[in-house]
CSV table of C-alpha atoms in Angstrom, one decimal:
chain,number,residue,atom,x,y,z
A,28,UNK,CA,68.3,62.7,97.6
A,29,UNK,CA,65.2,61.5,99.1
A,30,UNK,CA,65.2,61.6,103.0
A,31,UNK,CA,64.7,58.2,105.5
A,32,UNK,CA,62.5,59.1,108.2
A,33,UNK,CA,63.9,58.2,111.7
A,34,UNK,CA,61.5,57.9,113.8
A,35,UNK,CA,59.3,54.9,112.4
A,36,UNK,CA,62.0,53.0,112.4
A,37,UNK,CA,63.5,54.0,115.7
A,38,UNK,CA,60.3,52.4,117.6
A,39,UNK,CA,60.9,49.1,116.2
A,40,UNK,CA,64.6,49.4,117.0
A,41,UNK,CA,63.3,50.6,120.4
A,42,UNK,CA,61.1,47.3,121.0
A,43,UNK,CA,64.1,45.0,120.1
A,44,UNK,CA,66.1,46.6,122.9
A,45,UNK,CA,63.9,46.4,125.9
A,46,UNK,CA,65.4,43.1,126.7
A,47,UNK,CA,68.3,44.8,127.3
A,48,UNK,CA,66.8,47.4,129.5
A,49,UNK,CA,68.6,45.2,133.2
A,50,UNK,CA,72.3,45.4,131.4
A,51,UNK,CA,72.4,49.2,130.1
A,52,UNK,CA,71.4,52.3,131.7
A,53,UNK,CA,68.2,54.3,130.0
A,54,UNK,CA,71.0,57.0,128.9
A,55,UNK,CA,73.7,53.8,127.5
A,56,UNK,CA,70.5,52.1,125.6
A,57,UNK,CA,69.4,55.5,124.0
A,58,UNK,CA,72.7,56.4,122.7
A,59,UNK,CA,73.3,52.5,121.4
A,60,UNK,CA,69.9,52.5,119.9
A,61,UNK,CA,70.9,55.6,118.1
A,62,UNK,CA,74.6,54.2,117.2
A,63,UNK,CA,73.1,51.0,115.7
A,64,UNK,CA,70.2,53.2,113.6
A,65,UNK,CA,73.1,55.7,112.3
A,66,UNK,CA,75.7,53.2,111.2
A,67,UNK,CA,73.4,50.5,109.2
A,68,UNK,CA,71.3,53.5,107.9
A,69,UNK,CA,74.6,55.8,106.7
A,70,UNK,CA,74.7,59.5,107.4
A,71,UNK,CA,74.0,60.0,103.8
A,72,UNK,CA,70.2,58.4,105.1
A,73,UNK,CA,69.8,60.4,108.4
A,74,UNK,CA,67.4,63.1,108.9
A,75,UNK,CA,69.9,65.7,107.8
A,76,UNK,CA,69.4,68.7,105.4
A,77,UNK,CA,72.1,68.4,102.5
A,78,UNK,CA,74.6,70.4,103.0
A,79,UNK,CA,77.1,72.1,100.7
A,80,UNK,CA,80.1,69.8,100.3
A,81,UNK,CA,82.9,71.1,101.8
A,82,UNK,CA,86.5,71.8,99.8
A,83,UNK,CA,89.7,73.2,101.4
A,84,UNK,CA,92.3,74.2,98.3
A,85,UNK,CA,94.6,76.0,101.2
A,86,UNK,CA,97.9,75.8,100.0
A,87,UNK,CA,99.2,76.7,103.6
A,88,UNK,CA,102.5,77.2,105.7
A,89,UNK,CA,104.1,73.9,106.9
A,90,UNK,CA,101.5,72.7,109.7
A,91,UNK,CA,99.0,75.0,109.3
A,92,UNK,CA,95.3,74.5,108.5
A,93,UNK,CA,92.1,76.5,108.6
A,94,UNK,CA,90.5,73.7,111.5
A,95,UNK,CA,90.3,73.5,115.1
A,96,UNK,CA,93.3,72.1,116.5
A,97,UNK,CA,93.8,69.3,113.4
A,98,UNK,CA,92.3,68.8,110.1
A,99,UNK,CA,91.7,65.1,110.9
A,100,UNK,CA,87.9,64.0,111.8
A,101,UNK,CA,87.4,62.9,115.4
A,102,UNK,CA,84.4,61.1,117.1
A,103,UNK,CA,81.8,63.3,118.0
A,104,UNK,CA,78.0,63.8,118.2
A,105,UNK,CA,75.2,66.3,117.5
A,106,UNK,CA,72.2,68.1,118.2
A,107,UNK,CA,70.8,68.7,114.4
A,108,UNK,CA,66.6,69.8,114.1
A,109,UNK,CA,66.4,69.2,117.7
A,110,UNK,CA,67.8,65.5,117.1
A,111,UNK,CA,70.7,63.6,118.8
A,112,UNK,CA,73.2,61.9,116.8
A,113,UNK,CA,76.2,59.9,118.3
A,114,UNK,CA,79.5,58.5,117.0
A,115,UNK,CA,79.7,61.2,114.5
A,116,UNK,CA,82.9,62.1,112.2
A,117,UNK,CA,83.5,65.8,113.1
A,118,UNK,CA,85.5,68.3,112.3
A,119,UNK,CA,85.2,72.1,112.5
A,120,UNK,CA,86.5,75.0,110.2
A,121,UNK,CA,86.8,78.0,112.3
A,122,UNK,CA,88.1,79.8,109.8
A,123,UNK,CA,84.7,79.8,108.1
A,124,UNK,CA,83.1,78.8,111.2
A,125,UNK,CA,81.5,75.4,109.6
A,126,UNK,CA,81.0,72.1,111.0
A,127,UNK,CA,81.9,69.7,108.9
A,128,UNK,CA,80.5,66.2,108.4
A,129,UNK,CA,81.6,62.5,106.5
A,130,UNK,CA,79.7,59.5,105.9
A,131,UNK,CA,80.4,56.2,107.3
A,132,UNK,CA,80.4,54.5,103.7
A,133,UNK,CA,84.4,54.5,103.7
A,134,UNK,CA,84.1,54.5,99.8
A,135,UNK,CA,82.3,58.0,100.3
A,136,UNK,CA,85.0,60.6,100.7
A,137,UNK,CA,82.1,63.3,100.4
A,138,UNK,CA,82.5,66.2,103.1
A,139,UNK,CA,79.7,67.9,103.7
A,140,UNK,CA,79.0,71.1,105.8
A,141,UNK,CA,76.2,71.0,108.4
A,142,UNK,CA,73.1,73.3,107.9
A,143,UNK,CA,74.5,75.9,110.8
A,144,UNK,CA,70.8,77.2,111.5
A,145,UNK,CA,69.3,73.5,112.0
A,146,UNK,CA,72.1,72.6,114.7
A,147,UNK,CA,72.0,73.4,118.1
A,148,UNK,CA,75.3,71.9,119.5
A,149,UNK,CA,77.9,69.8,118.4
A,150,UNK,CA,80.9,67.9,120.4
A,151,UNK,CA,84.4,66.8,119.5
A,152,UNK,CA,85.4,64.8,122.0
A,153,UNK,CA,84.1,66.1,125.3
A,154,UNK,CA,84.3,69.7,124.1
A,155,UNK,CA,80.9,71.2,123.8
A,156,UNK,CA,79.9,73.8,120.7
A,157,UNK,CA,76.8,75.7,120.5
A,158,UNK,CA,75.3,78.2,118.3
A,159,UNK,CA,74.6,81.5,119.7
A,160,UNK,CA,72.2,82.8,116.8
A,161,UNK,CA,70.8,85.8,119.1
A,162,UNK,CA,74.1,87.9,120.3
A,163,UNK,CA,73.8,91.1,121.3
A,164,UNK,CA,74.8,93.6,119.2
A,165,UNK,CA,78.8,93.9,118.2
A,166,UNK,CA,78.8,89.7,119.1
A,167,UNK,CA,79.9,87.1,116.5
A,168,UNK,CA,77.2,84.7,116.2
A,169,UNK,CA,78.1,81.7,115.6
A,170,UNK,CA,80.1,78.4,117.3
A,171,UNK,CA,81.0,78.6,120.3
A,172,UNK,CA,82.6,76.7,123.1
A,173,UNK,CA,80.9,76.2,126.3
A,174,UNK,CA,82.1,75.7,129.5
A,175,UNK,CA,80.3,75.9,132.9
A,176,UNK,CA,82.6,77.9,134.7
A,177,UNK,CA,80.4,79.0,138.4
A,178,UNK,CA,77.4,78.8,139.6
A,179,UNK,CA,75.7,81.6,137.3
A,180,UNK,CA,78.2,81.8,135.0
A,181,UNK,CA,79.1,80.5,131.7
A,182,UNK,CA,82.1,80.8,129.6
A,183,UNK,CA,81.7,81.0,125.6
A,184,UNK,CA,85.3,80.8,123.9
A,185,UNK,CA,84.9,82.2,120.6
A,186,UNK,CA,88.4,80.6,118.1
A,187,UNK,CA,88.2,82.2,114.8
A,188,UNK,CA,91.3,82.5,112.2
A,189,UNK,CA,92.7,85.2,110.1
A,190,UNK,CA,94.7,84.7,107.2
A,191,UNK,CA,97.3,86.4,105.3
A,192,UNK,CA,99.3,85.8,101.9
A,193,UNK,CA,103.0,85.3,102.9
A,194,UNK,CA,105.9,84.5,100.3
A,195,UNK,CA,107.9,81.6,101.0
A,196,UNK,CA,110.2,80.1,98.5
A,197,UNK,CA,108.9,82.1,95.7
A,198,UNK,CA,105.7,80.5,96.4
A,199,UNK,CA,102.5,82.6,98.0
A,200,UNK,CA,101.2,80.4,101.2
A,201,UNK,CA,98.5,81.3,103.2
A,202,UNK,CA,99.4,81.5,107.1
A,203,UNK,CA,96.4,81.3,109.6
A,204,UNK,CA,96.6,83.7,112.7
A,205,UNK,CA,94.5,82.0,115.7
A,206,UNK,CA,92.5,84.4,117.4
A,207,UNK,CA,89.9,83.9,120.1
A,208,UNK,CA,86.8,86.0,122.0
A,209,UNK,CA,85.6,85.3,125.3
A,210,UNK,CA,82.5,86.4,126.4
A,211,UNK,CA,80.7,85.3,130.0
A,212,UNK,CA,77.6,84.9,130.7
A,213,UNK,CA,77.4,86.4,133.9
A,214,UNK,CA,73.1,86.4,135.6
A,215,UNK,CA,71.8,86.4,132.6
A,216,UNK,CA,74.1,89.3,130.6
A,217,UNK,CA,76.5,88.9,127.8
A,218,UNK,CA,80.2,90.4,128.6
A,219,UNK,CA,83.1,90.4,126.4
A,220,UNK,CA,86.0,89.7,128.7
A,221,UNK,CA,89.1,89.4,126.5
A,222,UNK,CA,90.7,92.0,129.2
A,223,UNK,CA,91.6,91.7,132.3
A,224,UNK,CA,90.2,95.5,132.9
A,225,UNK,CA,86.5,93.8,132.2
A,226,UNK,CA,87.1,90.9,134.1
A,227,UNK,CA,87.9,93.1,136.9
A,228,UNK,CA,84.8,95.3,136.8
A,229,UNK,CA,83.0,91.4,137.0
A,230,UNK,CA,84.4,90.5,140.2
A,231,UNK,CA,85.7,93.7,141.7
A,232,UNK,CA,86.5,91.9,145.4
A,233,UNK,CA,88.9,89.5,143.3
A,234,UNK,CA,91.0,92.0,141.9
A,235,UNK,CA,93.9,90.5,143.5
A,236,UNK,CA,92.9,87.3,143.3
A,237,UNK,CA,92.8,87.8,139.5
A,238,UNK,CA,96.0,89.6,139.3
A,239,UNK,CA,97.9,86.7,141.0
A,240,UNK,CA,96.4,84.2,138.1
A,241,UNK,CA,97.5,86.1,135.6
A,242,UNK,CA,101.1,86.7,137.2
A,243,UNK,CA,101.5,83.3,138.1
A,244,UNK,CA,100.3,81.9,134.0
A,245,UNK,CA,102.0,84.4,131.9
A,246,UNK,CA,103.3,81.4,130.0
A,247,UNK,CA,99.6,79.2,129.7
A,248,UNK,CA,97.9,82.8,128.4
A,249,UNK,CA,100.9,83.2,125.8
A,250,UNK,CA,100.4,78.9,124.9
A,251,UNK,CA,96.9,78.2,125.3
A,252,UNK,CA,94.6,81.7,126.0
A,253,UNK,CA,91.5,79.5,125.8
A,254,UNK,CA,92.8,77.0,128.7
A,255,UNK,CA,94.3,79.9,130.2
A,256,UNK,CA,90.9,81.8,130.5
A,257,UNK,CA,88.7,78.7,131.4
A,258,UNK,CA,91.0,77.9,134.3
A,259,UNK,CA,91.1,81.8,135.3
A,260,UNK,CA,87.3,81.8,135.3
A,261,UNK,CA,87.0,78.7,137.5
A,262,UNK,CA,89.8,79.8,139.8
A,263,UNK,CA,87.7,83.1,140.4
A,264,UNK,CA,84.6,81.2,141.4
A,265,UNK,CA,86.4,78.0,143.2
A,266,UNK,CA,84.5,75.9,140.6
A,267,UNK,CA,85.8,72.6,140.2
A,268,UNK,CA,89.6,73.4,141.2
């Protein structure tokens, strides 16, 4: 399918929004400007590189899915060949690490993945994933979620699934296993902190301040580990709390 070209048409668009400039905030007209282009236009005409379509044939356990928290699309936006795109339809397999993409023709049912080397971030909601191409070695490159946790530090929260064959009702289901890695970024250097022992050797004149966190939310690392770790992280360095 033949590609629209954006820009072009984005400076007329531009033009007819200047009268607007003393309602809406530079920021607000941008992201409206952008809204109006990508809904008239279609995703299907956006400056996007076609993805594969995306297929799920999971025949899973009762409530379980290969997604990131639900298998339903929520708003979101993106970063795609340096680009910004707003009031997106997102959704993210974490399973096979894919962002995953649908037109706003509501007669298109088409899901398509996103070229992973052409984006940069994407958001769901006011959760922020970026693409760490260039890990050091033993990393998982890939998505990631990103949260600003200090001063010089950033958290990147790592949710990935296994999955196993299980036998239920003489029928074989697949069950997904959440798992997460959590690495900081710490001045400048990547650490994988999924223990306690290496978030220790971080911030070695907290150690009992990081003891009494995790004492006092056994139950939030058992329910949510990646709340549990972005709230441990700010508690350490009095960010935000």
């Amino acid at each position: 399918m033949k590609k629209l070209q954006k820009k072009p048409y984005f400076i007329i668009l531009f033009g007819l929004f200047l009268s607007f400039q003393s309602i809406y905030s530079q920021n607000n007209n941008e992201i409206s400007t952008y809204n109006w282009f990508d809904k008239n236009l279609g995703v299907e005409s956006l400056d996007f590189k076609n993805g594969p379509a995306h297929f799920n044939f999971d025949k899973t356990v009762e409530g379980q899915n290969r997604y990131y928290i639900s298998d339903q699309f929520k708003n979101g936006s993106i970063n795609y060949n340096g680009q910004n795109y707003y009031n997106i339809d997102l959704k993210y397999d974490i399973y096979a690490d894919e962002a995953i993409i649908r037109p706003y023709n509501e007669t298109n049912h088409t899901q398509s993945n996103l070229i992973k080397e052409t984006v940069t971030f994407f958001k769901i909601g006011n959760e922020k994933f970026v693409n760490l191409k260039e890990l050091p070695a033993g990393y998982k490159p890939g998505y990631y979620e990103e949260t600003l946790t200090g001063e010089n530090s950033i958290l990147y929260i790592k949710y990935y699934k296994e999955k196993k064959n299980v036998l239920k009702d003489n029928l074989f289901l697949i069950e997904f296993v959440q798992k997460y890695d959590f690495i900081l970024l710490k001045d400048n250097k990547f650490t994988l902190v999924n223990d306690k022992k290496e978030i220790i050797k971080l911030y070695p004149d907290k150690k009992r301040k990081i003891n009494d966190f995790f004492f006092m939310n056994r139950n939030l690392r058992k329910d949510d580990p990646g709340l549990f770790m972005k709230s441990l992280m700010k508690y350490i360095n009095n960010f935000n709390l």
